[in-house]
JSON list of C-alpha atoms and ligand atoms in Angstrom, two decimals:
[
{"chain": "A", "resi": 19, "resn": "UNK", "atom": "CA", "xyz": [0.00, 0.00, 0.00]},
{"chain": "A", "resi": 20, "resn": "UNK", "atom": "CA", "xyz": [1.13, 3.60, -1.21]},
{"chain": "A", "resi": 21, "resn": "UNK", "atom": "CA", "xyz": [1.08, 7.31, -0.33]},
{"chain": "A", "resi": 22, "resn": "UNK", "atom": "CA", "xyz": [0.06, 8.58, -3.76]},
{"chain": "A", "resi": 23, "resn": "UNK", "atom": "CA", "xyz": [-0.37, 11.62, -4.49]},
{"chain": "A", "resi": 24, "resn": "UNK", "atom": "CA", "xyz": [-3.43, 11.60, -7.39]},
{"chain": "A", "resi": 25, "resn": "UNK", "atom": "CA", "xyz": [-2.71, 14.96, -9.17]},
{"chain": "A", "resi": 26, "resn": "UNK", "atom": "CA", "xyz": [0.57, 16.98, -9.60]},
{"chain": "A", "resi": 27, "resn": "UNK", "atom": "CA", "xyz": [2.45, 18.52, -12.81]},
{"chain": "A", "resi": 28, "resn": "UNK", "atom": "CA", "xyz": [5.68, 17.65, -11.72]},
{"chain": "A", "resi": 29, "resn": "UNK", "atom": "CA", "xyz": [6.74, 17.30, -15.45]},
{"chain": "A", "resi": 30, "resn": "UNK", "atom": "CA", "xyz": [9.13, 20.09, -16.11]},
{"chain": "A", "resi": 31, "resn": "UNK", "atom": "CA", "xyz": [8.26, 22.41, -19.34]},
{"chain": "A", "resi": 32, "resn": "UNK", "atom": "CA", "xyz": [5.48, 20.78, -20.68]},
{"chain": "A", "resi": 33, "resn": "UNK", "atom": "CA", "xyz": [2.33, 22.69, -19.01]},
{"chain": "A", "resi": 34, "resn": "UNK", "atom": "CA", "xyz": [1.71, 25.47, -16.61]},
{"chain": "A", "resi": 35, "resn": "UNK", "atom": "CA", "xyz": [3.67, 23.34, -13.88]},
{"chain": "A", "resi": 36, "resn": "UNK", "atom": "CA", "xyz": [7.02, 22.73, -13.14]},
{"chain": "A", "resi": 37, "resn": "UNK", "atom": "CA", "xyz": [9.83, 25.35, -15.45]},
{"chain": "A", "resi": 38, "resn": "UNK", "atom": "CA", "xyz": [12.99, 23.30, -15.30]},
{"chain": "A", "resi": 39, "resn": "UNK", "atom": "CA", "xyz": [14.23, 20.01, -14.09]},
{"chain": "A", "resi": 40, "resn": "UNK", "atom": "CA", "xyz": [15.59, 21.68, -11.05]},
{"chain": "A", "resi": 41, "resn": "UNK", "atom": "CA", "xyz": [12.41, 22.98, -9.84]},
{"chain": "A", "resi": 42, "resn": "UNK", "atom": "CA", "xyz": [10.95, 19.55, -10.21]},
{"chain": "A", "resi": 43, "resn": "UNK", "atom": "CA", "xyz": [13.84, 18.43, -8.26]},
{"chain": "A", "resi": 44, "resn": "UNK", "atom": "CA", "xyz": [12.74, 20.19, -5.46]},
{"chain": "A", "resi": 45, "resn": "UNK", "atom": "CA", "xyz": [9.28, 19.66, -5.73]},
{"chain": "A", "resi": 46, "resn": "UNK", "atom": "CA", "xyz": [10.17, 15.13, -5.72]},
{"chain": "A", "resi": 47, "resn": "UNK", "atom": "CA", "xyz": [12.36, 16.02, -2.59]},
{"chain": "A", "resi": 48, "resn": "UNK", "atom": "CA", "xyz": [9.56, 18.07, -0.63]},
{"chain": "A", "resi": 49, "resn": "UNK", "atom": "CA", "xyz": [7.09, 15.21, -1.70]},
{"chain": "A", "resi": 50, "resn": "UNK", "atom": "CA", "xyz": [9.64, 12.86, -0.45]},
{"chain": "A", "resi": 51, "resn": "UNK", "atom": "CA", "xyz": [9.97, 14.52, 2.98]},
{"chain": "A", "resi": 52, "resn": "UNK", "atom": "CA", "xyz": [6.41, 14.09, 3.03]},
{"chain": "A", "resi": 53, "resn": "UNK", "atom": "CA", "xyz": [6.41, 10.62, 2.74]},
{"chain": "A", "resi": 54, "resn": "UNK", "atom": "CA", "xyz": [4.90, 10.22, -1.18]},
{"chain": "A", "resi": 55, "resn": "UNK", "atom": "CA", "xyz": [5.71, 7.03, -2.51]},
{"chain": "A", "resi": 56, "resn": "UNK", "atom": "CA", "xyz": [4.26, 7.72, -5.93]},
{"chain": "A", "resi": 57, "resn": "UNK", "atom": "CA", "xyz": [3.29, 10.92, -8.12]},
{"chain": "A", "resi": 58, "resn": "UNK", "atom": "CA", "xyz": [0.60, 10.64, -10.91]},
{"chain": "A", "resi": 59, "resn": "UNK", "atom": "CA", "xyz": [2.16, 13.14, -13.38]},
{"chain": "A", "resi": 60, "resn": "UNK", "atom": "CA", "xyz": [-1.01, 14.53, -15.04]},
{"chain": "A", "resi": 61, "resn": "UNK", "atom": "CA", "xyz": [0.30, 17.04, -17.13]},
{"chain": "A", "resi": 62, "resn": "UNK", "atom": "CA", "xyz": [-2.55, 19.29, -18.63]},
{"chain": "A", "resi": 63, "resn": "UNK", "atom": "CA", "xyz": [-4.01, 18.17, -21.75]},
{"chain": "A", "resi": 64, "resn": "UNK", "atom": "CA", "xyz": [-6.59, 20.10, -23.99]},
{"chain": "A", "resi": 65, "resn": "UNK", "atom": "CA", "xyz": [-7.76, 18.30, -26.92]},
{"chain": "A", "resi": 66, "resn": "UNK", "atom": "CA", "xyz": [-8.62, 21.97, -28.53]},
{"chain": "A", "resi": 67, "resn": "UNK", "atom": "CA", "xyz": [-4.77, 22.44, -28.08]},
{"chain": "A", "resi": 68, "resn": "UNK", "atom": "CA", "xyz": [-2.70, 19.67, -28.39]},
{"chain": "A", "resi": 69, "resn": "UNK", "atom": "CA", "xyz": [-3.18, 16.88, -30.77]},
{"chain": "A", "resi": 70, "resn": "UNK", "atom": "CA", "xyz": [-2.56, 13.20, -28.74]},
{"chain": "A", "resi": 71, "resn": "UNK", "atom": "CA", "xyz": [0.90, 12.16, -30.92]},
{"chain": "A", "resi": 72, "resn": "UNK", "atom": "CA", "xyz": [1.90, 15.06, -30.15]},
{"chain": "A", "resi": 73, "resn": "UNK", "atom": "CA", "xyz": [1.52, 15.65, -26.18]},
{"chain": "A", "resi": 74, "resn": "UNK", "atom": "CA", "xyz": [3.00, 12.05, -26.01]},
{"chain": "A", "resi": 75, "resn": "UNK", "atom": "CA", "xyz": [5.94, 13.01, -27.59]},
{"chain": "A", "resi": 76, "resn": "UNK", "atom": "CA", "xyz": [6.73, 15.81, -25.32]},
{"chain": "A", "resi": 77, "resn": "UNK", "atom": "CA", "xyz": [5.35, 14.17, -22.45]},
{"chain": "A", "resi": 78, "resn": "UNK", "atom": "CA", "xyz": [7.94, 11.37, -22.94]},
{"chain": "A", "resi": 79, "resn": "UNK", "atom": "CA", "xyz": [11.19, 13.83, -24.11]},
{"chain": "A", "resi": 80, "resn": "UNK", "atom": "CA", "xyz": [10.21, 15.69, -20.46]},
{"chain": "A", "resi": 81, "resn": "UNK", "atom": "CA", "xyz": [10.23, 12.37, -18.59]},
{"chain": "A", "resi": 82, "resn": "UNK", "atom": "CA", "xyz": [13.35, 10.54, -20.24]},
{"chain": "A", "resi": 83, "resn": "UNK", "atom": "CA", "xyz": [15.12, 14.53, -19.34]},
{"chain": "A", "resi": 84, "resn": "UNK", "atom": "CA", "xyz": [13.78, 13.84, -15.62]},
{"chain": "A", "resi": 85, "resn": "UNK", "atom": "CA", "xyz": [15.02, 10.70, -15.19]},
{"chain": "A", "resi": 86, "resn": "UNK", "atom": "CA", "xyz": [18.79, 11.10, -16.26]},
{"chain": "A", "resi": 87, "resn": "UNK", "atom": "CA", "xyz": [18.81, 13.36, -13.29]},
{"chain": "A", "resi": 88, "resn": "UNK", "atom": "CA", "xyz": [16.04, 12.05, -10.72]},
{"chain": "A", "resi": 89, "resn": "UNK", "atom": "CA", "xyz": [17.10, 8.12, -11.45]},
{"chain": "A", "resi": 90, "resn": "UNK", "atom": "CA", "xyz": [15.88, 6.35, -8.04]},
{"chain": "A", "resi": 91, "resn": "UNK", "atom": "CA", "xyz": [15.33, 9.60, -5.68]},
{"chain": "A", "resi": 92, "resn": "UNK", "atom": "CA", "xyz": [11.97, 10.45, -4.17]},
{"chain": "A", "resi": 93, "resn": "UNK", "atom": "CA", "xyz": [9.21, 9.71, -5.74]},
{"chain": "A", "resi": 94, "resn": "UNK", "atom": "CA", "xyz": [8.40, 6.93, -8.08]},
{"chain": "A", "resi": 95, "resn": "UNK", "atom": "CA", "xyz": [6.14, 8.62, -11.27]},
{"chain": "A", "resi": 96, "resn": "UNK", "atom": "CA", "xyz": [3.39, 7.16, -12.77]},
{"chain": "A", "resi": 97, "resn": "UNK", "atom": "CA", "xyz": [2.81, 9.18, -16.16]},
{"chain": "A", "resi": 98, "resn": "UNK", "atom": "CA", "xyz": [-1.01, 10.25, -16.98]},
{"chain": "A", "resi": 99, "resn": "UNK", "atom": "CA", "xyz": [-2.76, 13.23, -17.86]},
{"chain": "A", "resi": 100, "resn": "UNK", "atom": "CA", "xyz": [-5.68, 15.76, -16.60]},
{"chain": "A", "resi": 101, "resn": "UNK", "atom": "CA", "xyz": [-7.76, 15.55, -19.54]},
{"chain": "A", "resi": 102, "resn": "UNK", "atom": "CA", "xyz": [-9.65, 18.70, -19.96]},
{"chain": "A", "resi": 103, "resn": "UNK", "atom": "CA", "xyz": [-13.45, 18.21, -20.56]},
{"chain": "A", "resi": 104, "resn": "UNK", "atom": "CA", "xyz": [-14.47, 18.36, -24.30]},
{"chain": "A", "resi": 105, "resn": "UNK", "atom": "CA", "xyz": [-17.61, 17.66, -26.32]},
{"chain": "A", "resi": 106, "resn": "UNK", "atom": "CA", "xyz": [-17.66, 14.24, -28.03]},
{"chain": "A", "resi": 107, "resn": "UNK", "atom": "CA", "xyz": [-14.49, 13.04, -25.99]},
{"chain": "A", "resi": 108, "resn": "UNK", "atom": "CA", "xyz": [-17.47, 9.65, -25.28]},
{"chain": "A", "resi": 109, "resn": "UNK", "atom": "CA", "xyz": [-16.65, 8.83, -28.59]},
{"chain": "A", "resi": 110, "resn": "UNK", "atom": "CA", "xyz": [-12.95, 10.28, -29.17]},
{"chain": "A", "resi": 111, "resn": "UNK", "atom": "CA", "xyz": [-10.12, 7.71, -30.51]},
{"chain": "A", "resi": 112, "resn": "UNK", "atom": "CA", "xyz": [-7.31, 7.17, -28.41]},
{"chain": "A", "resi": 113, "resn": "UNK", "atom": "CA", "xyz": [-8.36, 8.24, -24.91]},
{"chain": "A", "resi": 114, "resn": "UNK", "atom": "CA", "xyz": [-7.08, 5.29, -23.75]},
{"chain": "A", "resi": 115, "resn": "UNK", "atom": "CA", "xyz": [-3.46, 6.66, -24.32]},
{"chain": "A", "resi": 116, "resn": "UNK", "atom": "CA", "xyz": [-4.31, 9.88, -21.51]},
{"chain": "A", "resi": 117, "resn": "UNK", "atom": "CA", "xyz": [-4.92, 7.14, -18.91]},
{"chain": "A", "resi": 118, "resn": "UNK", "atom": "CA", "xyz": [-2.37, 6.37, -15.74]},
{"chain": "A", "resi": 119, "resn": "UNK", "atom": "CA", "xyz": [-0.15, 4.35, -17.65]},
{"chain": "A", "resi": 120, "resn": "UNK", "atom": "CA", "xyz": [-0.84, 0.45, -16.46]},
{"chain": "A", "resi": 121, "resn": "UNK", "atom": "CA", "xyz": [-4.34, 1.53, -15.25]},
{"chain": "A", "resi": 122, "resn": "UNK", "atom": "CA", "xyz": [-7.69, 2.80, -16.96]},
{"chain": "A", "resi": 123, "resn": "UNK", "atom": "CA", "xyz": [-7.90, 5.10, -14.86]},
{"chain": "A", "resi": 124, "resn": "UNK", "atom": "CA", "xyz": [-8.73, 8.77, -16.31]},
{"chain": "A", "resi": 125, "resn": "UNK", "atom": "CA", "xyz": [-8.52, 12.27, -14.13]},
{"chain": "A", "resi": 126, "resn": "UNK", "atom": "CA", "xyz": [-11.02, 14.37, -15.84]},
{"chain": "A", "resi": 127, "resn": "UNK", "atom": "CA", "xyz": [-10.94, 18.35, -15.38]},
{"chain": "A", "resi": 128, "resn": "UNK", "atom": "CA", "xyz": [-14.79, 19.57, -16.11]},
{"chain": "A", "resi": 129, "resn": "UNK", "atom": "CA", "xyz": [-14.93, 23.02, -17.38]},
{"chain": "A", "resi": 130, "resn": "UNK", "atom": "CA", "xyz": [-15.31, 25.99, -15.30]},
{"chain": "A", "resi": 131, "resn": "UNK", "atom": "CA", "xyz": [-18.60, 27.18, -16.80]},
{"chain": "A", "resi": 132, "resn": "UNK", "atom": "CA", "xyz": [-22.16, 26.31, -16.60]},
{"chain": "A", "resi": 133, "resn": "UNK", "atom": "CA", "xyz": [-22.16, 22.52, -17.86]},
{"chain": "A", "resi": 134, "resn": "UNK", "atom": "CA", "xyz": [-25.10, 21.10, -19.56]},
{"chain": "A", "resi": 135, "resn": "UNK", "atom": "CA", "xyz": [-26.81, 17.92, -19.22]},
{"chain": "A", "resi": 136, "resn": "UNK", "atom": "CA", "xyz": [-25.32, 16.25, -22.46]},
{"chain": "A", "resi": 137, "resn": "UNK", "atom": "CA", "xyz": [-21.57, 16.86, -20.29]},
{"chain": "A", "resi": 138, "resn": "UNK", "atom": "CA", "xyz": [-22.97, 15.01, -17.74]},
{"chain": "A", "resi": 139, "resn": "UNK", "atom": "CA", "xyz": [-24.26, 12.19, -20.10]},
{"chain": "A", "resi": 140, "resn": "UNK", "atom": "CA", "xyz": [-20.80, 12.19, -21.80]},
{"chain": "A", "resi": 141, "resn": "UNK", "atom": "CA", "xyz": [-19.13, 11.67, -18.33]},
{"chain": "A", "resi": 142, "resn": "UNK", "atom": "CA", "xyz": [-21.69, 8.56, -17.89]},
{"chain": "A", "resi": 143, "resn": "UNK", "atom": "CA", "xyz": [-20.49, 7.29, -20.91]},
{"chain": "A", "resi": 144, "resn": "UNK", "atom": "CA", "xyz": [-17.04, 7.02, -20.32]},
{"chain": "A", "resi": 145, "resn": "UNK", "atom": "CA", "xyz": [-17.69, 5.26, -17.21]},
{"chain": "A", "resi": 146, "resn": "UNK", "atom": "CA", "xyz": [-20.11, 2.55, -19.02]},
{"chain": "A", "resi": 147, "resn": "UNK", "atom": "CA", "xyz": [-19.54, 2.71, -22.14]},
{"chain": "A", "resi": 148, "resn": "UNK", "atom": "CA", "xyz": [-15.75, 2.85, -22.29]},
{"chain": "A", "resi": 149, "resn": "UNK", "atom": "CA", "xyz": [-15.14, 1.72, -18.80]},
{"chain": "A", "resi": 150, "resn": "UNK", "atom": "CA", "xyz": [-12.84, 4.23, -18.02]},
{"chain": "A", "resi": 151, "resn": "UNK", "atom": "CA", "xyz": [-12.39, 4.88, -14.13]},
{"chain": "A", "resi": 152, "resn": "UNK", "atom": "CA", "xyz": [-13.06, 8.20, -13.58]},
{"chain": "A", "resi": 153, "resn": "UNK", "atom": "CA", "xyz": [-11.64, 10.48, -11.54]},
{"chain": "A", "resi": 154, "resn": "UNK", "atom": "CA", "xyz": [-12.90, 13.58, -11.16]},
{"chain": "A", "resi": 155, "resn": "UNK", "atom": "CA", "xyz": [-10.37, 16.18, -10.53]},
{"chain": "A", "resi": 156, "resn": "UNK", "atom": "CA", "xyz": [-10.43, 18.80, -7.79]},
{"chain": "A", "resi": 157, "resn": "UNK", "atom": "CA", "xyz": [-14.33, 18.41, -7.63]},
{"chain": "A", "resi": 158, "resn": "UNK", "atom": "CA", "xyz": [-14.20, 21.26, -4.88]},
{"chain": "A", "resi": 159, "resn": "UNK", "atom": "CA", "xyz": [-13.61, 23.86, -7.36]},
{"chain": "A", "resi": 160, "resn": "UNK", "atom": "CA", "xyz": [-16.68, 23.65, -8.50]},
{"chain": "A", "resi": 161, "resn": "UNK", "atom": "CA", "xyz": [-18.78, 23.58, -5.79]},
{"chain": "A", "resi": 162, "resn": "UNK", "atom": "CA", "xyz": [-19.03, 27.07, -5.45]},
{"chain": "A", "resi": 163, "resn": "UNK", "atom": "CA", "xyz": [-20.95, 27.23, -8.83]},
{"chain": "A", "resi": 164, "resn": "UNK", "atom": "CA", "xyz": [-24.54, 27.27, -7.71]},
{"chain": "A", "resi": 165, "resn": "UNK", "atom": "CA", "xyz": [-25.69, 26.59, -11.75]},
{"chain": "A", "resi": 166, "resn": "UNK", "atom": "CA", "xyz": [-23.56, 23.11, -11.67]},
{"chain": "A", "resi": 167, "resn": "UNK", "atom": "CA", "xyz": [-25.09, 21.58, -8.13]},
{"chain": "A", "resi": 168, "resn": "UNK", "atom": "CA", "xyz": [-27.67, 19.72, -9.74]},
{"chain": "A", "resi": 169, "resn": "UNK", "atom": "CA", "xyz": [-24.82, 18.33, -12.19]},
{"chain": "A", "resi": 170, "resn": "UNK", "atom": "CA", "xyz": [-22.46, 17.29, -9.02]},
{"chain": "A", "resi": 171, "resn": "UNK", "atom": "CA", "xyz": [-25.50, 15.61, -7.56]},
{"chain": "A", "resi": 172, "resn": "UNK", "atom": "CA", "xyz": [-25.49, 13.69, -10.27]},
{"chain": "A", "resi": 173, "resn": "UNK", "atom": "CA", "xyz": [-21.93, 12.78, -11.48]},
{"chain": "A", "resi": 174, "resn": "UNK", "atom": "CA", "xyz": [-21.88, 11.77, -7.55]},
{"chain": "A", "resi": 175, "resn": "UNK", "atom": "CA", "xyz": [-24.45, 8.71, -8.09]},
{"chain": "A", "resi": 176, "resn": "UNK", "atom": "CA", "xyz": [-22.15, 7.24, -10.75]},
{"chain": "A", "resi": 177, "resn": "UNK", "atom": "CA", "xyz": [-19.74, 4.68, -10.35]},
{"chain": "A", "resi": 178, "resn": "UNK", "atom": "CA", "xyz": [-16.53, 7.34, -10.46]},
{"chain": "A", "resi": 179, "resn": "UNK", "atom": "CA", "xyz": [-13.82, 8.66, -8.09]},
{"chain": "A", "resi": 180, "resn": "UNK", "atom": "CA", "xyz": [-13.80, 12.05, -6.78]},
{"chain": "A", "resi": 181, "resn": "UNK", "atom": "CA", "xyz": [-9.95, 13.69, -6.08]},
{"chain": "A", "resi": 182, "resn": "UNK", "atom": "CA", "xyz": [-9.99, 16.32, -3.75]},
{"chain": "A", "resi": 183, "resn": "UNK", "atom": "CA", "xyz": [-6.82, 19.09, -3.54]},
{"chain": "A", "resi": 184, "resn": "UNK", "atom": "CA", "xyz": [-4.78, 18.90, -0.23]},
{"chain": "A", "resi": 185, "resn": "UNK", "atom": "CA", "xyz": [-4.85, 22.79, -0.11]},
{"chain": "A", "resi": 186, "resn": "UNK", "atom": "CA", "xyz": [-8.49, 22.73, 0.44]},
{"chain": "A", "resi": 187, "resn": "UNK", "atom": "CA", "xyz": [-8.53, 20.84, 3.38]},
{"chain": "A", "resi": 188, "resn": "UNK", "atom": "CA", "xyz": [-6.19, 23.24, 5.02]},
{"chain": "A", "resi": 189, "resn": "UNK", "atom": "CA", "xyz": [-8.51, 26.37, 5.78]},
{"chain": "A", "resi": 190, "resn": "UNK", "atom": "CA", "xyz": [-11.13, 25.60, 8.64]},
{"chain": "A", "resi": 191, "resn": "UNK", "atom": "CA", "xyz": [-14.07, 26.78, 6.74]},
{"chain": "A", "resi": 192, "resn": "UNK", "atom": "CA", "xyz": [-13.62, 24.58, 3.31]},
{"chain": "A", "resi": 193, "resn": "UNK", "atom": "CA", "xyz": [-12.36, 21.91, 4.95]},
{"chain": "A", "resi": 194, "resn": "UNK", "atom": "CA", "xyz": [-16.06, 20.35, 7.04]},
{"chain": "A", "resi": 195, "resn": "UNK", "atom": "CA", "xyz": [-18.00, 19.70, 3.70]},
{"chain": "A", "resi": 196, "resn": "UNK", "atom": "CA", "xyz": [-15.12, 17.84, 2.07]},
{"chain": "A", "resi": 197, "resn": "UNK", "atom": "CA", "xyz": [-14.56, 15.82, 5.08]},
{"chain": "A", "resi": 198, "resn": "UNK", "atom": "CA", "xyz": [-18.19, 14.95, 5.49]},
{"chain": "A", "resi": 199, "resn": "UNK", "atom": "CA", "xyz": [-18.09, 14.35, 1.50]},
{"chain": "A", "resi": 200, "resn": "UNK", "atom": "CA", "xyz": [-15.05, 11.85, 2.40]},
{"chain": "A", "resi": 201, "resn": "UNK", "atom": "CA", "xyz": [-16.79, 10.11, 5.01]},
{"chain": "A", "resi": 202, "resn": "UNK", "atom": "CA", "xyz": [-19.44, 9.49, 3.05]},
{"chain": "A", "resi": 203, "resn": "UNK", "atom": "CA", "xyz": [-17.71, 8.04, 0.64]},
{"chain": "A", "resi": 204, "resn": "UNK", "atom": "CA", "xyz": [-18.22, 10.52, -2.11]},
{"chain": "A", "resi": 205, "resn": "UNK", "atom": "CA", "xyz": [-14.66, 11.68, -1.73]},
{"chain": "A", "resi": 206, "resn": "UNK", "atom": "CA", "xyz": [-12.20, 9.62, -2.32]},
{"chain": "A", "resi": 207, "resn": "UNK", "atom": "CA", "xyz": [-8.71, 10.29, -3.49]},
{"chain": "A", "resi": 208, "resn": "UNK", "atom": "CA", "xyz": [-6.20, 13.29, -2.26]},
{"chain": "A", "resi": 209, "resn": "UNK", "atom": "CA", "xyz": [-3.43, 15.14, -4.79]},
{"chain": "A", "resi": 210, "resn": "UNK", "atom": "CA", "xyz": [-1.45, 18.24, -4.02]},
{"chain": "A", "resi": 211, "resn": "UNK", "atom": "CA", "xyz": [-1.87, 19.38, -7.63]},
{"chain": "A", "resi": 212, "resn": "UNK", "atom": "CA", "xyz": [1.32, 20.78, -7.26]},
{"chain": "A", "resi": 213, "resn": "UNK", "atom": "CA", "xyz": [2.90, 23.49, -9.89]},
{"chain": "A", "resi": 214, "resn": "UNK", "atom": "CA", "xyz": [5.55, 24.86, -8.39]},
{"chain": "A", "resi": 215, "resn": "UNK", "atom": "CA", "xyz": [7.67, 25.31, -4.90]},
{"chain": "A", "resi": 216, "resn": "UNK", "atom": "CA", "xyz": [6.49, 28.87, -3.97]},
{"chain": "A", "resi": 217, "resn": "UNK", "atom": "CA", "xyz": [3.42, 28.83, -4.09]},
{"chain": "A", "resi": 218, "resn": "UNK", "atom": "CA", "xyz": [0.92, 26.10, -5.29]},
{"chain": "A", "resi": 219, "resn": "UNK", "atom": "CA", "xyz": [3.73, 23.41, -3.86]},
{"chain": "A", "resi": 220, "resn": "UNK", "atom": "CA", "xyz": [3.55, 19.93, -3.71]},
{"chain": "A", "resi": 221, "resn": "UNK", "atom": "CA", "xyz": [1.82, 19.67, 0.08]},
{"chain": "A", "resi": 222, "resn": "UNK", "atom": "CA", "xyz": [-0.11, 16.48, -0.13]},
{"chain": "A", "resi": 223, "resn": "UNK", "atom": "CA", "xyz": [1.11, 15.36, 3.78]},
{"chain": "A", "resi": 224, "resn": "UNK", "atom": "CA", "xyz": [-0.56, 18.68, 5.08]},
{"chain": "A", "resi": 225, "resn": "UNK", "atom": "CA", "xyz": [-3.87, 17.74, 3.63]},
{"chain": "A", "resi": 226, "resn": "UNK", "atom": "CA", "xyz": [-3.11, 14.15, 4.83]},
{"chain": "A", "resi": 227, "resn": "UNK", "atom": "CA", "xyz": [-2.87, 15.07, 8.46]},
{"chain": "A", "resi": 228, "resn": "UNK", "atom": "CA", "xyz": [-6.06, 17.08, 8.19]},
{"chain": "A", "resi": 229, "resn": "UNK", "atom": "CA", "xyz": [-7.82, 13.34, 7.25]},
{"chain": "A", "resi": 230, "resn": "UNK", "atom": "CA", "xyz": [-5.84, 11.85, 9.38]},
{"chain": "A", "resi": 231, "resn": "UNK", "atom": "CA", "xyz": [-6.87, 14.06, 12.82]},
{"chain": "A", "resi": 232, "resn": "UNK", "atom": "CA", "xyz": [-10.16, 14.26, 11.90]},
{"chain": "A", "resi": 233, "resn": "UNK", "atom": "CA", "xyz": [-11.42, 10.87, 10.46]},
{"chain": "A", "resi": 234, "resn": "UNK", "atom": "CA", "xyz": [-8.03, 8.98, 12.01]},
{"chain": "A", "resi": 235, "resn": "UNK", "atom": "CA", "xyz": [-5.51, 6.32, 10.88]},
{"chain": "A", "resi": 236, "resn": "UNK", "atom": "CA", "xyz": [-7.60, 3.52, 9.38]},
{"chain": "A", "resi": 237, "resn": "UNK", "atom": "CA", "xyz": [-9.46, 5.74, 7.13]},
{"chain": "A", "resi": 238, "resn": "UNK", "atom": "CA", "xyz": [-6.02, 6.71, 5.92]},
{"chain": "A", "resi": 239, "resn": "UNK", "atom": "CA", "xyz": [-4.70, 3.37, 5.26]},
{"chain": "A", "resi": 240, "resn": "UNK", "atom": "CA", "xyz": [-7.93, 2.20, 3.67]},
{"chain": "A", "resi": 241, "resn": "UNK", "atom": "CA", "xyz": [-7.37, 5.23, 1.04]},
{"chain": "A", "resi": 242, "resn": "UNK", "atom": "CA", "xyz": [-4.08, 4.44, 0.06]},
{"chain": "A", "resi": 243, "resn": "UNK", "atom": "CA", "xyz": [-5.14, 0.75, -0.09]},
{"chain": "A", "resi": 244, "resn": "UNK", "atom": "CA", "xyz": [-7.94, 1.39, -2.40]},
{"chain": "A", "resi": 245, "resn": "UNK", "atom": "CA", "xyz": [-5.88, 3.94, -4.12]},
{"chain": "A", "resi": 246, "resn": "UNK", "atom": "CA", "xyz": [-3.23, 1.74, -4.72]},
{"chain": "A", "resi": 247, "resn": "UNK", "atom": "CA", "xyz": [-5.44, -1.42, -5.99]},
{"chain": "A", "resi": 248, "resn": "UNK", "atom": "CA", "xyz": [-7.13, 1.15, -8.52]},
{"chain": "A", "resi": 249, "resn": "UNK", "atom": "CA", "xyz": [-3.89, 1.91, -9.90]},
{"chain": "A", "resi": 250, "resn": "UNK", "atom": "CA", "xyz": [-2.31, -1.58, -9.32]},
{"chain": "A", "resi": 251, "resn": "UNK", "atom": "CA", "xyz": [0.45, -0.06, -7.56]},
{"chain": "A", "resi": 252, "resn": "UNK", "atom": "CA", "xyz": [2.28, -3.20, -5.27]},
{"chain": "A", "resi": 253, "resn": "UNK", "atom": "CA", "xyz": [1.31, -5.94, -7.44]},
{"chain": "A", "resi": 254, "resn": "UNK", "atom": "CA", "xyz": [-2.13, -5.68, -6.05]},
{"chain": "A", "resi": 255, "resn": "UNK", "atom": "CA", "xyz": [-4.61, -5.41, -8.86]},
{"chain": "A", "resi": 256, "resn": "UNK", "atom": "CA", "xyz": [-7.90, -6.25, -7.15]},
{"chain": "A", "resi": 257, "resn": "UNK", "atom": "CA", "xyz": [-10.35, -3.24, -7.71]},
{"chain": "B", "resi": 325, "resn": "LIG", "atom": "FE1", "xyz": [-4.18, 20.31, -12.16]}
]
């Protein structure tokens, strides 16, 4: 069983995360201090952007860069993408190549605007129709949208994974919705969605103690257990 961290873009010079090797250098070794076995390296991807050959390439040139210089230290990284929401990605070729590589697993970004009920009937699709596991990224960001609470209801009765950013469990006021979301199971996975060292820094063990104190040590472990049999992380591969 792991401490993963579900959502970073540790990838130097491929998004708006991580500028140079170096800074991801520092970013691995803060992760490290804070006990992160393994880092899901979802680099943005926008399908109105970037066509799929092409963030692959990149994605791979940043990694093989990385790992002349990282080798064994801190960290082990699991490549994978945020996929950015986009109309017709039910049917889109090739999303299988955006997953966590050795997983199905797919962290979705929904947009930040009003979404409309054929979004929501896309997202259903991808869960059973192309049996991606879904996980929703940062789902707290949108919770503040009063026009997209009837939508959240819903995308919380499907069979999907909600990831939750370690920064919002750290002010007192966010923090009692998300932990009653993770108690009742509608929350399930933590990421620092780290960018940087200064500011939006890789700080996954803060939000961790914040579970931790509040909903104790075997919720913990059974987090990181399921979170590691989702990803098959450990040779354990029962979902
Ligand atoms: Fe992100």
């Amino acid at each position: 069983m792991s401490v993963i961290d579900f959502h970073s873009h540790i990838l130097p010079g491929i998004d708006d995360g991580s500028k140079s090797t170096e800074m991801t250098m520092t970013m691995l070794r803060m992760a490290s201090e804070q006990g992160v076995d393994v880092m899901l390296a979802t680099s943005h991807f926008y399908a109105s952007r970037h066509r799929i050959e092409d963030f692959l390439a990149r994605r791979r040139r940043s990694f093989e860069r990385l790992m002349e210089v990282k080798k064994d230290f801190g960290p082990e990284l699991r490549l994978g993408a945020e996929v950015a929401f986009f109309s017709g990605m039910s049917r889109a070729d090739r999303l299988e190549d955006l997953t966590i590589e050795g997983s199905r697993v797919l962290l979705l970004e929904m947009p930040f605007t009003a979404w409309r009920r054929s979004d929501i009937r896309e997202v259903e699709e991808l869960v059973s129709k192309r049996n991606f596991q879904v996980i929703l990224a940062h789902l707290e960001r949108y919770m503040g949208m009063p026009e997209n609470k009837k939508w959240i209801e819903e995308l919380l009765e499907m069979p999907l994974y909600v990831q939750i950013n370690a920064e919002s469990l750290l002010g007192w006021r966010r923090r009692r919705p998300l932990l009653k979301m993770f108690e009742r199971g509608q929350a399930h996975f933590l990421g620092s969605d780290c960018h940087r060292v200064e500011s939006r820094e890789p700080n996954l063990g803060k939000g961790r103690a914040v579970l931790e104190k509040k909903l104790g040590k075997a919720f913990i472990n059974a987090m990181d257990d399921r979170g590691s049999r989702l990803l098959r992380i450990g040779g354990n591969t029962d979902v």
